[in-house]
mmCIF file of N, CA and C in Angstrom:
data_model
loop_
_atom_site.group_PDB
_atom_site.id
_atom_site.type_symbol
_atom_site.label_atom_id
_atom_site.label_comp_id
_atom_site.label_asym_id
_atom_site.label_seq_id
_atom_site.Cartn_x
_atom_site.Cartn_y
_atom_site.Cartn_z
ATOM 1 N N MET O 602 82.386 -102.974 -141.314
ATOM 2 C CA MET O 602 83.313 -102.039 -140.969
ATOM 3 C C MET O 602 84.726 -103.051 -139.849
ATOM 4 N N ILE O 603 86.094 -102.199 -139.763
ATOM 5 C CA ILE O 603 86.309 -102.293 -139.687
ATOM 6 C C ILE O 603 86.537 -102.981 -137.335
ATOM 7 N N GLU O 604 87.048 -103.586 -137.074
ATOM 8 C CA GLU O 604 87.438 -103.878 -135.557
ATOM 9 C C GLU O 604 87.632 -103.211 -134.915
ATOM 10 N N LEU O 605 88.088 -102.411 -133.981
ATOM 11 C CA LEU O 605 88.139 -102.492 -132.654
ATOM 12 C C LEU O 605 89.873 -102.529 -132.623
ATOM 13 N N LYS O 606 89.608 -103.972 -132.551
ATOM 14 C CA LYS O 606 91.427 -105.045 -132.467
ATOM 15 C C LYS O 606 91.984 -104.844 -133.365
ATOM 16 N N GLN O 607 91.590 -104.046 -134.828
ATOM 17 C CA GLN O 607 92.524 -103.931 -135.964
ATOM 18 C C GLN O 607 92.841 -102.544 -135.985
ATOM 19 N N ILE O 608 91.943 -101.640 -135.780
ATOM 20 C CA ILE O 608 92.262 -100.277 -135.125
ATOM 21 C C ILE O 608 93.827 -100.220 -134.073
ATOM 22 N N ARG O 609 93.592 -100.977 -133.147
ATOM 23 C CA ARG O 609 94.539 -101.147 -131.529
ATOM 24 C C ARG O 609 96.237 -102.281 -132.201
ATOM 25 N N GLN O 610 95.973 -102.859 -133.400
ATOM 26 C CA GLN O 610 97.147 -103.023 -133.887
ATOM 27 C C GLN O 610 97.998 -102.432 -134.616
ATOM 28 N N ASP O 611 96.637 -101.602 -135.284
ATOM 29 C CA ASP O 611 97.507 -100.227 -136.748
ATOM 30 C C ASP O 611 98.112 -99.587 -135.834
ATOM 31 N N LEU O 612 96.819 -98.597 -134.450
ATOM 32 C CA LEU O 612 98.240 -97.844 -133.918
ATOM 33 C C LEU O 612 99.709 -97.845 -133.321
ATOM 34 N N ARG O 613 99.690 -99.253 -132.915
ATOM 35 C CA ARG O 613 100.992 -100.388 -132.005
ATOM 36 C C ARG O 613 101.730 -100.251 -133.572
ATOM 37 N N ASP O 614 101.893 -100.610 -134.726
ATOM 38 C CA ASP O 614 102.407 -100.601 -136.211
ATOM 39 C C ASP O 614 102.955 -99.456 -136.618
ATOM 40 N N ILE O 615 101.827 -98.367 -135.896
ATOM 41 C CA ILE O 615 102.293 -97.056 -136.772
ATOM 42 C C ILE O 615 102.725 -96.377 -135.233
ATOM 43 N N ARG O 616 102.528 -96.579 -134.188
ATOM 44 C CA ARG O 616 103.563 -95.923 -132.781
ATOM 45 C C ARG O 616 105.197 -96.499 -133.304
ATOM 46 N N TYR O 617 105.055 -98.030 -133.310
ATOM 47 C CA TYR O 617 105.978 -98.387 -133.629
ATOM 48 C C TYR O 617 107.307 -97.597 -134.979
ATOM 49 N N TYR O 618 106.413 -97.489 -136.425
ATOM 50 C CA TYR O 618 107.186 -96.930 -137.442
ATOM 51 C C TYR O 618 107.959 -95.459 -136.914
ATOM 52 N N TYR O 619 107.272 -94.850 -136.260
ATOM 53 C CA TYR O 619 107.829 -94.007 -136.183
ATOM 54 C C TYR O 619 108.950 -93.722 -134.832
ATOM 55 N N THR O 620 108.782 -94.545 -133.874
ATOM 56 C CA THR O 620 109.654 -94.648 -132.662
ATOM 57 C C THR O 620 111.171 -95.187 -133.318
ATOM 58 N N LYS O 621 110.912 -95.550 -134.950
ATOM 59 C CA LYS O 621 112.320 -96.407 -135.310
ATOM 60 C C LYS O 621 111.773 -95.797 -136.778
ATOM 61 N N LYS O 622 111.976 -94.644 -136.692
ATOM 62 C CA LYS O 622 111.563 -94.042 -137.923
ATOM 63 C C LYS O 622 113.293 -93.730 -139.066
ATOM 64 N N GLU O 623 114.131 -93.554 -137.662
ATOM 65 C CA GLU O 623 115.323 -93.294 -138.326
ATOM 66 C C GLU O 623 115.666 -94.273 -139.454
ATOM 67 N N LEU O 624 115.099 -95.671 -138.805
ATOM 68 C CA LEU O 624 115.805 -96.906 -139.418
ATOM 69 C C LEU O 624 115.147 -97.274 -140.563
ATOM 70 N N PHE O 625 114.087 -96.436 -140.797
ATOM 71 C CA PHE O 625 112.814 -96.817 -141.526
ATOM 72 C C PHE O 625 114.030 -95.546 -142.975
ATOM 73 N N ASP O 626 113.982 -94.241 -142.633
ATOM 74 C CA ASP O 626 113.948 -93.542 -143.439
ATOM 75 C C ASP O 626 115.823 -93.865 -144.420
ATOM 76 N N GLU O 627 116.500 -94.400 -142.709
ATOM 77 C CA GLU O 627 117.947 -95.449 -143.700
ATOM 78 C C GLU O 627 117.568 -96.727 -144.909
ATOM 79 N N MET O 628 116.436 -97.005 -144.700
ATOM 80 C CA MET O 628 116.393 -98.086 -145.852
ATOM 81 C C MET O 628 115.330 -97.771 -146.424
ATOM 82 N N SER O 629 115.276 -96.385 -146.416
ATOM 83 C CA SER O 629 113.621 -96.398 -147.793
ATOM 84 C C SER O 629 114.776 -96.676 -149.197
ATOM 85 N N GLY O 630 115.624 -96.581 -149.417
ATOM 86 C CA GLY O 630 116.226 -96.847 -151.104
ATOM 87 C C GLY O 630 116.387 -98.335 -150.659
ATOM 88 N N VAL O 631 117.127 -99.194 -150.038
ATOM 89 C CA VAL O 631 116.748 -101.463 -149.862
ATOM 90 C C VAL O 631 115.868 -101.716 -150.456
ATOM 91 N N VAL O 632 114.578 -101.058 -149.221
ATOM 92 C CA VAL O 632 113.887 -101.633 -149.069
ATOM 93 C C VAL O 632 111.837 -100.813 -147.847
ATOM 94 N N MET O 633 111.000 -100.826 -148.831
ATOM 95 C CA MET O 633 110.687 -99.792 -147.554
ATOM 96 C C MET O 633 108.811 -100.538 -147.740
ATOM 97 N N PRO O 634 108.550 -100.773 -146.743
ATOM 98 C CA PRO O 634 107.531 -101.722 -146.316
ATOM 99 C C PRO O 634 105.946 -101.178 -146.677
ATOM 100 N N SER O 635 105.809 -100.895 -148.044
ATOM 101 C CA SER O 635 104.451 -100.175 -148.838
ATOM 102 C C SER O 635 103.407 -100.437 -148.034
ATOM 103 N N THR O 636 103.080 -101.489 -147.578
ATOM 104 C CA THR O 636 101.349 -101.524 -146.538
ATOM 105 C C THR O 636 101.495 -100.892 -144.835
ATOM 106 N N LEU O 637 102.579 -100.479 -144.965
ATOM 107 C CA LEU O 637 103.095 -99.782 -143.186
ATOM 108 C C LEU O 637 102.660 -98.421 -144.180
ATOM 109 N N LEU O 638 103.317 -98.034 -144.992
ATOM 110 C CA LEU O 638 102.937 -96.516 -145.764
ATOM 111 C C LEU O 638 101.797 -95.742 -145.770
ATOM 112 N N GLU O 639 101.149 -96.910 -146.343
ATOM 113 C CA GLU O 639 99.394 -96.744 -146.640
ATOM 114 C C GLU O 639 99.021 -96.780 -145.551
ATOM 115 N N LYS O 640 98.878 -97.602 -144.392
ATOM 116 C CA LYS O 640 99.048 -97.082 -143.319
ATOM 117 C C LYS O 640 98.377 -96.213 -142.535
ATOM 118 N N LEU O 641 100.184 -95.392 -143.013
ATOM 119 C CA LEU O 641 100.129 -94.262 -141.890
ATOM 120 C C LEU O 641 99.572 -93.039 -142.522
ATOM 121 N N ALA O 642 99.345 -93.609 -144.015
ATOM 122 C CA ALA O 642 98.964 -91.909 -145.026
ATOM 123 C C ALA O 642 96.961 -92.241 -144.787
ATOM 124 N N ARG O 643 96.622 -93.522 -144.419
ATOM 125 C CA ARG O 643 95.435 -93.877 -144.688
ATOM 126 C C ARG O 643 95.067 -93.046 -143.091
ATOM 127 N N TYR O 644 95.679 -93.591 -141.622
ATOM 128 C CA TYR O 644 95.425 -93.462 -140.970
ATOM 129 C C TYR O 644 95.591 -91.858 -140.548
ATOM 130 N N ASN O 645 96.697 -90.660 -141.091
ATOM 131 C CA ASN O 645 96.937 -89.267 -141.201
ATOM 132 C C ASN O 645 95.700 -88.812 -141.766
ATOM 133 N N LYS O 646 95.521 -89.245 -142.437
ATOM 134 C CA LYS O 646 94.391 -88.424 -143.934
ATOM 135 C C LYS O 646 93.141 -88.378 -142.262
ATOM 136 N N ALA O 647 92.800 -89.504 -142.200
ATOM 137 C CA ALA O 647 91.293 -89.467 -141.140
ATOM 138 C C ALA O 647 91.769 -89.098 -139.901
ATOM 139 N N MET O 648 93.468 -88.392 -139.481
ATOM 140 C CA MET O 648 92.880 -87.658 -138.592
ATOM 141 C C MET O 648 92.607 -86.136 -138.678
ATOM 142 N N GLU O 649 93.331 -86.231 -139.637
ATOM 143 C CA GLU O 649 92.756 -84.721 -140.424
ATOM 144 C C GLU O 649 91.875 -83.255 -140.442
ATOM 145 N N ALA O 650 90.632 -84.465 -139.904
ATOM 146 C CA ALA O 650 89.364 -83.659 -139.506
ATOM 147 C C ALA O 650 89.087 -84.201 -138.092
ATOM 148 N N ALA O 651 89.879 -84.836 -137.312
ATOM 149 C CA ALA O 651 89.820 -85.678 -135.974
ATOM 150 C C ALA O 651 89.352 -83.719 -135.222
ATOM 151 N N PRO O 652 88.900 -83.966 -133.812
ATOM 152 C CA PRO O 652 88.695 -82.709 -133.156
ATOM 153 C C PRO O 652 90.188 -82.428 -132.599
ATOM 154 N N ALA O 653 90.128 -81.588 -131.928
ATOM 155 C CA ALA O 653 91.215 -81.407 -131.924
ATOM 156 C C ALA O 653 92.297 -81.741 -130.484
ATOM 157 N N ARG O 654 91.524 -82.333 -129.211
ATOM 158 C CA ARG O 654 92.219 -82.606 -128.434
ATOM 159 C C ARG O 654 92.652 -84.678 -128.591
ATOM 160 N N LEU O 655 91.612 -84.409 -129.740
ATOM 161 C CA LEU O 655 91.962 -86.990 -129.835
ATOM 162 C C LEU O 655 93.414 -86.805 -130.863
ATOM 163 N N PHE O 656 93.048 -85.526 -132.273
ATOM 164 C CA PHE O 656 94.167 -85.575 -132.862
ATOM 165 C C PHE O 656 95.582 -85.060 -132.055
ATOM 166 N N ASP O 657 95.488 -84.433 -130.221
ATOM 167 C CA ASP O 657 96.481 -83.805 -129.873
ATOM 168 C C ASP O 657 96.970 -85.532 -129.289
ATOM 169 N N LEU O 658 96.251 -86.453 -128.857
ATOM 170 C CA LEU O 658 96.264 -87.515 -128.056
ATOM 171 C C LEU O 658 97.028 -88.718 -129.254
ATOM 172 N N TYR O 659 97.057 -88.512 -130.509
ATOM 173 C CA TYR O 659 97.176 -89.686 -131.063
ATOM 174 C C TYR O 659 98.329 -88.931 -131.928
ATOM 175 N N VAL O 660 98.755 -88.305 -131.656
ATOM 176 C CA VAL O 660 99.867 -87.048 -131.763
ATOM 177 C C VAL O 660 101.134 -87.619 -130.790
ATOM 178 N N SER O 661 100.468 -87.974 -129.991
ATOM 179 C CA SER O 661 101.092 -87.153 -128.160
ATOM 180 C C SER O 661 101.574 -88.967 -128.514
ATOM 181 N N LEU O 662 100.692 -90.390 -128.359
ATOM 182 C CA LEU O 662 100.917 -91.448 -128.309
ATOM 183 C C LEU O 662 101.653 -91.639 -129.318
ATOM 184 N N TYR O 663 100.757 -91.836 -130.455
ATOM 185 C CA TYR O 663 101.230 -92.898 -131.373
ATOM 186 C C TYR O 663 102.573 -92.385 -132.435
ATOM 187 N N VAL O 664 102.573 -91.453 -132.640
ATOM 188 C CA VAL O 664 104.005 -90.360 -133.486
ATOM 189 C C VAL O 664 105.477 -89.619 -132.543
ATOM 190 N N LYS O 665 104.027 -89.633 -131.295
ATOM 191 C CA LYS O 665 105.671 -88.884 -130.088
ATOM 192 C C LYS O 665 105.673 -90.081 -129.860
ATOM 193 N N GLY O 666 105.178 -91.088 -129.724
ATOM 194 C CA GLY O 666 105.929 -92.698 -128.433
ATOM 195 C C GLY O 666 105.269 -93.096 -127.205
ATOM 196 N N LYS O 667 104.449 -91.742 -126.785
ATOM 197 C CA LYS O 667 104.709 -91.679 -125.540
ATOM 198 C C LYS O 667 103.216 -92.650 -124.972
ATOM 199 N N THR O 668 104.033 -93.309 -123.487
ATOM 200 C CA THR O 668 103.108 -93.917 -122.875
ATOM 201 C C THR O 668 101.410 -93.664 -122.669
ATOM 202 N N GLN O 669 100.598 -94.245 -122.108
ATOM 203 C CA GLN O 669 99.303 -93.849 -121.705
ATOM 204 C C GLN O 669 99.875 -92.955 -120.207
ATOM 205 N N ALA O 670 100.431 -93.646 -119.545
ATOM 206 C CA ALA O 670 100.438 -93.463 -118.331
ATOM 207 C C ALA O 670 102.222 -92.530 -117.709
ATOM 208 N N ALA O 671 102.752 -91.574 -119.639
ATOM 209 C CA ALA O 671 103.921 -90.762 -119.494
ATOM 210 C C ALA O 671 102.741 -89.496 -119.484
ATOM 211 N N LEU O 672 101.951 -89.837 -120.644
ATOM 212 C CA LEU O 672 101.273 -88.259 -121.482
ATOM 213 C C LEU O 672 100.319 -88.044 -119.832
ATOM 214 N N ALA O 673 99.721 -89.309 -118.698
ATOM 215 C CA ALA O 673 98.594 -88.411 -117.637
ATOM 216 C C ALA O 673 99.693 -87.792 -117.000
ATOM 217 N N GLU O 674 100.832 -88.418 -116.837
ATOM 218 C CA GLU O 674 101.720 -88.190 -115.580
ATOM 219 C C GLU O 674 102.117 -86.252 -116.127
ATOM 220 N N GLU O 675 102.628 -85.800 -117.366
ATOM 221 C CA GLU O 675 102.802 -84.846 -118.151
ATOM 222 C C GLU O 675 101.989 -84.057 -118.079
ATOM 223 N N ARG O 676 100.069 -84.446 -118.519
ATOM 224 C CA ARG O 676 99.140 -83.297 -118.150
ATOM 225 C C ARG O 676 98.412 -83.721 -117.308
ATOM 226 N N ASN O 677 98.484 -84.251 -116.238
ATOM 227 C CA ASN O 677 98.112 -84.016 -114.385
ATOM 228 C C ASN O 677 96.803 -84.478 -114.787
ATOM 229 N N TYR O 678 96.856 -85.494 -115.794
ATOM 230 C CA TYR O 678 95.147 -86.099 -115.394
ATOM 231 C C TYR O 678 95.719 -87.788 -114.826
ATOM 232 N N SER O 679 94.758 -88.191 -115.083
ATOM 233 C CA SER O 679 94.586 -90.097 -114.159
ATOM 234 C C SER O 679 94.615 -90.301 -115.851
ATOM 235 N N CYS O 680 95.130 -91.208 -115.555
ATOM 236 C CA CYS O 680 95.874 -93.126 -116.631
ATOM 237 C C CYS O 680 94.152 -92.966 -117.082
ATOM 238 N N ASP O 681 93.208 -92.881 -116.047
ATOM 239 C CA ASP O 681 92.088 -93.043 -116.951
ATOM 240 C C ASP O 681 91.029 -92.380 -117.351
ATOM 241 N N TYR O 682 91.480 -91.618 -117.190
ATOM 242 C CA TYR O 682 90.891 -90.265 -118.740
ATOM 243 C C TYR O 682 92.069 -89.968 -120.164
ATOM 244 N N ILE O 683 92.548 -91.040 -119.277
ATOM 245 C CA ILE O 683 93.778 -90.901 -121.018
ATOM 246 C C ILE O 683 93.445 -92.770 -121.458
ATOM 247 N N LYS O 684 93.130 -93.178 -120.803
ATOM 248 C CA LYS O 684 91.956 -94.819 -120.906
ATOM 249 C C LYS O 684 90.638 -94.479 -122.175
ATOM 250 N N GLN O 685 90.072 -93.227 -121.773
ATOM 251 C CA GLN O 685 88.702 -92.658 -121.371
ATOM 252 C C GLN O 685 88.791 -92.494 -123.216
ATOM 253 N N LEU O 686 89.954 -91.697 -123.595
ATOM 254 C CA LEU O 686 89.969 -90.678 -124.410
ATOM 255 C C LEU O 686 90.486 -91.488 -125.575
ATOM 256 N N ASN O 687 92.150 -92.114 -125.516
ATOM 257 C CA ASN O 687 92.342 -93.900 -126.829
ATOM 258 C C ASN O 687 90.616 -94.754 -126.866
ATOM 259 N N LEU O 688 90.243 -94.750 -126.006
ATOM 260 C CA LEU O 688 88.991 -95.950 -126.341
ATOM 261 C C LEU O 688 87.745 -94.637 -127.315
ATOM 262 N N GLU O 689 87.837 -93.502 -126.858
ATOM 263 C CA GLU O 689 87.381 -92.675 -127.642
ATOM 264 C C GLU O 689 87.996 -92.752 -129.353
ATOM 265 N N LEU O 690 89.380 -92.128 -129.333
ATOM 266 C CA LEU O 690 90.566 -91.794 -130.592
ATOM 267 C C LEU O 690 90.125 -93.649 -131.594
ATOM 268 N N CYS O 691 90.183 -94.461 -130.868
ATOM 269 C CA CYS O 691 90.109 -96.140 -131.403
ATOM 270 C C CYS O 691 88.232 -96.040 -132.462
ATOM 271 N N GLU O 692 87.575 -95.501 -131.481
ATOM 272 C CA GLU O 692 85.869 -95.440 -132.032
ATOM 273 C C GLU O 692 86.223 -93.718 -133.245
ATOM 274 N N TYR O 693 86.402 -93.516 -133.449
ATOM 275 C CA TYR O 693 87.055 -92.097 -133.999
ATOM 276 C C TYR O 693 87.060 -92.638 -135.214
ATOM 277 N N LEU O 694 88.564 -93.106 -134.696
ATOM 278 C CA LEU O 694 89.287 -93.817 -136.711
ATOM 279 C C LEU O 694 88.099 -95.211 -137.159
ATOM 280 N N ARG O 695 87.625 -95.768 -135.825
ATOM 281 C CA ARG O 695 86.689 -97.106 -136.980
ATOM 282 C C ARG O 695 85.733 -96.698 -137.587
ATOM 283 N N ARG O 696 85.288 -95.529 -137.196
ATOM 284 C CA ARG O 696 84.085 -95.014 -137.645
ATOM 285 C C ARG O 696 84.656 -94.480 -139.085
ATOM 286 N N THR O 697 85.453 -93.636 -138.588
ATOM 287 C CA THR O 697 85.827 -92.374 -139.842
ATOM 288 C C THR O 697 86.725 -93.666 -140.941
ATOM 289 N N LEU O 698 87.072 -94.219 -140.533
ATOM 290 C CA LEU O 698 88.125 -95.376 -141.873
ATOM 291 C C LEU O 698 86.788 -96.926 -142.853
ATOM 292 N N SER O 699 86.001 -97.116 -141.977
ATOM 293 C CA SER O 699 85.007 -97.460 -142.329
ATOM 294 C C SER O 699 84.030 -97.033 -143.423
ATOM 295 N N ARG O 700 84.016 -95.508 -143.391
ATOM 296 C CA ARG O 700 83.855 -94.843 -144.011
ATOM 297 C C ARG O 700 84.159 -94.517 -145.421
ATOM 298 N N THR O 701 85.747 -94.305 -145.707
ATOM 299 C CA THR O 701 85.900 -94.356 -146.817
ATOM 300 C C THR O 701 86.544 -96.310 -147.575
#
């Protein structure tokens, strides 16, 4: 079973990719990190069947690159609630990715 520590690291890599997507797209003709692209595909596939609120959180935090604090403020939630949702997201991904 995949560890939560690994899920968190992968999510940081995914956030980095999407925040630097223009650079990755620009360099795709020169060199492309295939391992990262495989990770993106795996995680995006896992999110296809996710509950709506976890899908929304994944997109907001990792695709759009918002911080937990910024998202909490934007939605008028507490930071603790966003942190709790993020833990649910990590647990969901751990279960889902461990099955594949």
